Every structure is written in structure tokens, then in C-alpha cells.
Coordinates of N, CA and C in Angstrom, one line a residue:
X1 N -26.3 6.2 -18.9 CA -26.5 4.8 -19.1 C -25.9 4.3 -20.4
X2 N -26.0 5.1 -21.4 CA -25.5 4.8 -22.9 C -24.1 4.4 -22.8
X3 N -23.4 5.6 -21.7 CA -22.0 5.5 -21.9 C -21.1 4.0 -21.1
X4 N -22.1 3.5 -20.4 CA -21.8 2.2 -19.5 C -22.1 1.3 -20.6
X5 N -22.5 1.4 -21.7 CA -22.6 -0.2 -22.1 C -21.6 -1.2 -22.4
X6 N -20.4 -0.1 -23.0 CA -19.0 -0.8 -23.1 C -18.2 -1.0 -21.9
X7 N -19.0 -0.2 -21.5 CA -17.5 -0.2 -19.7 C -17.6 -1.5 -19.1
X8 N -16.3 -1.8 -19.1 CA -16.0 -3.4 -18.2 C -15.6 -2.7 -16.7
X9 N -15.5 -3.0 -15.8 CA -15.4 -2.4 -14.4 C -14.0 -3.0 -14.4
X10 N -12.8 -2.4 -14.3 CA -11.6 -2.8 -13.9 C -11.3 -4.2 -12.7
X11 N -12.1 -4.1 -11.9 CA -12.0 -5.2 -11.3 C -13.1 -5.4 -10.1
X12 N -13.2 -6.2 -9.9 CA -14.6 -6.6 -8.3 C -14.2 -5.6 -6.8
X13 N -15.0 -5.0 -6.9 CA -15.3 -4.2 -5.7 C -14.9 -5.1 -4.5
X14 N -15.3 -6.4 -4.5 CA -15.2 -7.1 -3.0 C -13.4 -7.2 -2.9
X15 N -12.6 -7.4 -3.6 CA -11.4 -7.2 -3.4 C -10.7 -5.9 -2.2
X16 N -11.6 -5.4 -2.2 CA -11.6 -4.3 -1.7 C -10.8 -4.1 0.0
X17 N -12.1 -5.0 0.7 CA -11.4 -5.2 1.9 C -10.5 -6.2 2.1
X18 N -9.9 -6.8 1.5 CA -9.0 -7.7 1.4 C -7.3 -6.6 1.8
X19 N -7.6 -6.0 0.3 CA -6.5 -4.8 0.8 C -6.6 -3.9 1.9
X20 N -7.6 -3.6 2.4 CA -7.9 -2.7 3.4 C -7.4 -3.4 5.1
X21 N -7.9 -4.7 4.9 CA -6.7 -5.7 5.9 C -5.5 -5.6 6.0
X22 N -4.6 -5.8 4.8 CA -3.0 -5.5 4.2 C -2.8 -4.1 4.6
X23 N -3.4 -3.2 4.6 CA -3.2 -1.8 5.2 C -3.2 -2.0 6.3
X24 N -4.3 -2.1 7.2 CA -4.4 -1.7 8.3 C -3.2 -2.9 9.2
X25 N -3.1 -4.0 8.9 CA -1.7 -4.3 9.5 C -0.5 -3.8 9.3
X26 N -0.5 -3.6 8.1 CA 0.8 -3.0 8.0 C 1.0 -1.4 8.6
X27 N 0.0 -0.8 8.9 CA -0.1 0.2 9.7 C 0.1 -0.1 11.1
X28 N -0.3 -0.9 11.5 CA -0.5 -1.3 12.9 C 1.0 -2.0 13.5
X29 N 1.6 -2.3 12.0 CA 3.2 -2.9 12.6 C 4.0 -1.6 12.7
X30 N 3.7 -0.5 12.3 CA 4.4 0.6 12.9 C 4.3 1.3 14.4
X31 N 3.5 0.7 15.1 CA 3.0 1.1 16.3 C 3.8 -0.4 17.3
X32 N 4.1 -1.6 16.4 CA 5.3 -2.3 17.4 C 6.4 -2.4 17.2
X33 N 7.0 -1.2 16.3 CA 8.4 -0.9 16.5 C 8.4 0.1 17.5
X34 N 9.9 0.2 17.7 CA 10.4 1.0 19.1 C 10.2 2.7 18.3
X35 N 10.3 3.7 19.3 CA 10.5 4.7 18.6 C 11.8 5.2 18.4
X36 N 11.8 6.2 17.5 CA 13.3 6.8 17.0 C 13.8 5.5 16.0
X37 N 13.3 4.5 15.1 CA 13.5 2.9 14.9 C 15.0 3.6 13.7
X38 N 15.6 2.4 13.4 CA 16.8 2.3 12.1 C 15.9 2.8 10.9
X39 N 16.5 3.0 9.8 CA 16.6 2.5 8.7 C 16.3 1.0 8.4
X40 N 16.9 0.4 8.5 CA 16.9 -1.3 8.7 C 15.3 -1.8 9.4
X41 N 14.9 -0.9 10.1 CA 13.8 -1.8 11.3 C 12.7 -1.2 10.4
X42 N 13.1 -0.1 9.7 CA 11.3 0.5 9.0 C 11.6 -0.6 7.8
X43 N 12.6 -0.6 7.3 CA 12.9 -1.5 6.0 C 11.8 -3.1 6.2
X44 N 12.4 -3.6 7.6 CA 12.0 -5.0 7.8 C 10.6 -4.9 7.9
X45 N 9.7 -3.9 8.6 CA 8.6 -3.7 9.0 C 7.7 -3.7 7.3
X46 N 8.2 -2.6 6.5 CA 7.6 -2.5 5.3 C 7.4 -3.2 4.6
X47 N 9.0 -4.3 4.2 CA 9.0 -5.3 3.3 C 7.8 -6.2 3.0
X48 N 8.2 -6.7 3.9 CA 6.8 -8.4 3.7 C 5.3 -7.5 3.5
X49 N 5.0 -6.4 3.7 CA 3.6 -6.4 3.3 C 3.9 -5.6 2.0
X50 N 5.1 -4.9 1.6 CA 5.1 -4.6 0.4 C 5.0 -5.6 -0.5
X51 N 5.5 -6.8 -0.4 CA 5.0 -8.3 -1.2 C 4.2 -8.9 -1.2
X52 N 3.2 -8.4 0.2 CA 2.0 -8.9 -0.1 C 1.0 -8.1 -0.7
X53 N 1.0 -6.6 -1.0 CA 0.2 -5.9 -1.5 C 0.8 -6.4 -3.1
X54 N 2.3 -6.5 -3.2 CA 2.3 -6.9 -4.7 C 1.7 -8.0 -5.1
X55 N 1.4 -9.2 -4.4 CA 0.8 -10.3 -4.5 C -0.7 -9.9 -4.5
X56 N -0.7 -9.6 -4.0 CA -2.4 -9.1 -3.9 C -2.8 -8.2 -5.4
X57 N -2.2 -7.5 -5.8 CA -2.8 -6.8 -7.1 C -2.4 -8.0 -8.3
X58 N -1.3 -8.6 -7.9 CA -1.3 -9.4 -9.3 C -2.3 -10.5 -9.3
X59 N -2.7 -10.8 -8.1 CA -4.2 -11.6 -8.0 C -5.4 -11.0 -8.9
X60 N -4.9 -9.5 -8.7 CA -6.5 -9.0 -9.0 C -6.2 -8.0 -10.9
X61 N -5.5 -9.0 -11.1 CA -5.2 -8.4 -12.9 C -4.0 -6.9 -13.0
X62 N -3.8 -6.6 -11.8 CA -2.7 -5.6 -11.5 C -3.8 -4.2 -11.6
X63 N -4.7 -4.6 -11.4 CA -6.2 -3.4 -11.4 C -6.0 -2.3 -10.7
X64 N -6.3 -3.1 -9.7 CA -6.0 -1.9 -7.8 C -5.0 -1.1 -7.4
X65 N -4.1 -1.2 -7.8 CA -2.8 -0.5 -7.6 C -2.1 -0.1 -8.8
X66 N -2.6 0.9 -9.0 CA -1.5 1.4 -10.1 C -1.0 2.4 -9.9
X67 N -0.6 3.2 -10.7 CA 0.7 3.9 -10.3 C 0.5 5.1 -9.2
X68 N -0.5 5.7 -9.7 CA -1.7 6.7 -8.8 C -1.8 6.3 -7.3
X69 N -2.2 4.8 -6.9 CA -2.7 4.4 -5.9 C -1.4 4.0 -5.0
X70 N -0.4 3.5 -5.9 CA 0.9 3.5 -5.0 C 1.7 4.6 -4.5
X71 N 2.0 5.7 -5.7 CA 2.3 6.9 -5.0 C 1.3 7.8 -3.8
X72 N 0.1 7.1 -3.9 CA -0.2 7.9 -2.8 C -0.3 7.0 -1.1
X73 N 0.1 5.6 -1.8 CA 0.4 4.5 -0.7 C 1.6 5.3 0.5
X74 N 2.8 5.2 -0.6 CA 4.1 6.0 -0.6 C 4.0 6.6 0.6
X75 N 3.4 7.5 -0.1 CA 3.0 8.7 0.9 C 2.9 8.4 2.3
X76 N 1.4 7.6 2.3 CA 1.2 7.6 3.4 C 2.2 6.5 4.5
X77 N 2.8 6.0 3.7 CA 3.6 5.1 4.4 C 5.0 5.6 5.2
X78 N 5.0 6.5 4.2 CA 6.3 7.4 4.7 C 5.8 8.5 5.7
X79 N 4.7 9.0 5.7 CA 4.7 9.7 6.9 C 3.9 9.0 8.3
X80 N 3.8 7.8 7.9 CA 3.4 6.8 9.2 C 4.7 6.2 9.6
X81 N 5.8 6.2 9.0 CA 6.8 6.3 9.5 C 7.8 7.5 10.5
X82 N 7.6 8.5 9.5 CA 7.9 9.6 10.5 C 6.9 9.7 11.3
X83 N 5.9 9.7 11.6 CA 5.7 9.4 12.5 C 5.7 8.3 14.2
X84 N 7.1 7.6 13.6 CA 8.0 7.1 14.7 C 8.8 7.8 15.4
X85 N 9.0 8.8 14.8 CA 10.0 9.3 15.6 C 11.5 9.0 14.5
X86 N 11.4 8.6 13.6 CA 12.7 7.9 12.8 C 12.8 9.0 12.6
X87 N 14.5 9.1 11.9 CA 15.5 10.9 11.8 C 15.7 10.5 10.2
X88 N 16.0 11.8 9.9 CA 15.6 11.6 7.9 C 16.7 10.3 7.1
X89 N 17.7 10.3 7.6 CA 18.7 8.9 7.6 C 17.8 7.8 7.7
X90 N 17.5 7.5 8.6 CA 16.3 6.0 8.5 C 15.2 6.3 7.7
X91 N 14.6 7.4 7.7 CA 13.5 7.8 6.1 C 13.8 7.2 5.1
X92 N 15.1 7.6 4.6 CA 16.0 7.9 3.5 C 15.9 6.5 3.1
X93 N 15.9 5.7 3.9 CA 16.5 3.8 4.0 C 15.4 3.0 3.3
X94 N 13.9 3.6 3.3 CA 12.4 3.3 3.4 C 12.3 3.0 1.7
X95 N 11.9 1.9 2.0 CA 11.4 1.2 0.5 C 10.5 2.1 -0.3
X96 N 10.1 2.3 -1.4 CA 9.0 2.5 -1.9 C 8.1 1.2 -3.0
X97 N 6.4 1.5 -2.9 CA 6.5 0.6 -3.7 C 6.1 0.8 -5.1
X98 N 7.0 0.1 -6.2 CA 7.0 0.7 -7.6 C 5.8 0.1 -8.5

């Protein structure tokens, strides 16, 4: 309890599902591309919710995503991609978000 007196909470908890929305579509638009997709087609698919996840943290003081939280975004984004069926050339093409 002592040690909480100073602690400010980085940011509101209820934000929470907000992003959890921005994920789960953005996951779910991988399942309406074709399989075996471009480079170009994961590109288009990823973009617009990578601007909306960046919009979304700058809403929230740049709290929620930090460097930690995106590299393990990364991750999973990239292997919900291969998991299209895309060949390491269309991998290769796949945005990350910085």
C-alpha cells in the first residue's frame, strides 16, 4: 500500500476493450483475404488498422502501446499472416508497427 501512494496508473483500464476491437478486426480481415495473398494484399489488409491502433494510443497519452506491446503485436501479426498461406516474399512486404 505505501508503495502505491505515488503511483499514477499509466492510463484507464476501460481503454482496454476499445483496442481489443482494433485487434480482433484486424485479425478477422485476414481470414477475408484469398489464400497464398501478395505482399501488396497483406500490406493493404494491415495498413488502415495500423493507423488506427496509432490513433488509438495517441488518444490514450501513447500509454498502451509501447515498444514492448508493439513488438509483440508484430509478432503476432506476422504469424497471422503466415498463416495465409503467404510465401516469405509477401512476408518480407508486411509493415511493422514502430
Amino acid at each position: 500500500e505505501d508503495e502505491k501512494e505515488f503511483w499514477d496508473q499509466p492510463f484507464d483500464p476501460k481503454a482496454l476493450p476499445s483496442l481489443r476491437t482494433i485487434l480482433e478486426r484486424l485479425f478477422d480481415a485476414f481470414d477475408a483475404i484469398p489464400d497464398d495473398p501478395s505482399g501488396e494484399q497483406l500490406k493493404g489488409t494491415v495498413t488502415p488498422f495500423f493507423t488506427e491502433l496509432e490513433a488509438f494510443n495517441r488518444k490514450n497519452a501513447d500509454a498502451i502501446l509501447e515498444p514492448e506491446e508493439k513488438q509483440e503485436l508484430n509478432e503476432l501479426i506476422s504469424q497471422a499472416a503466415a498463416d495465409t498461406g503467404a510465401d516469405d516474399e509477401a512476408l518480407g512486404e508486411l509493415p511493422e508497427l514502430d
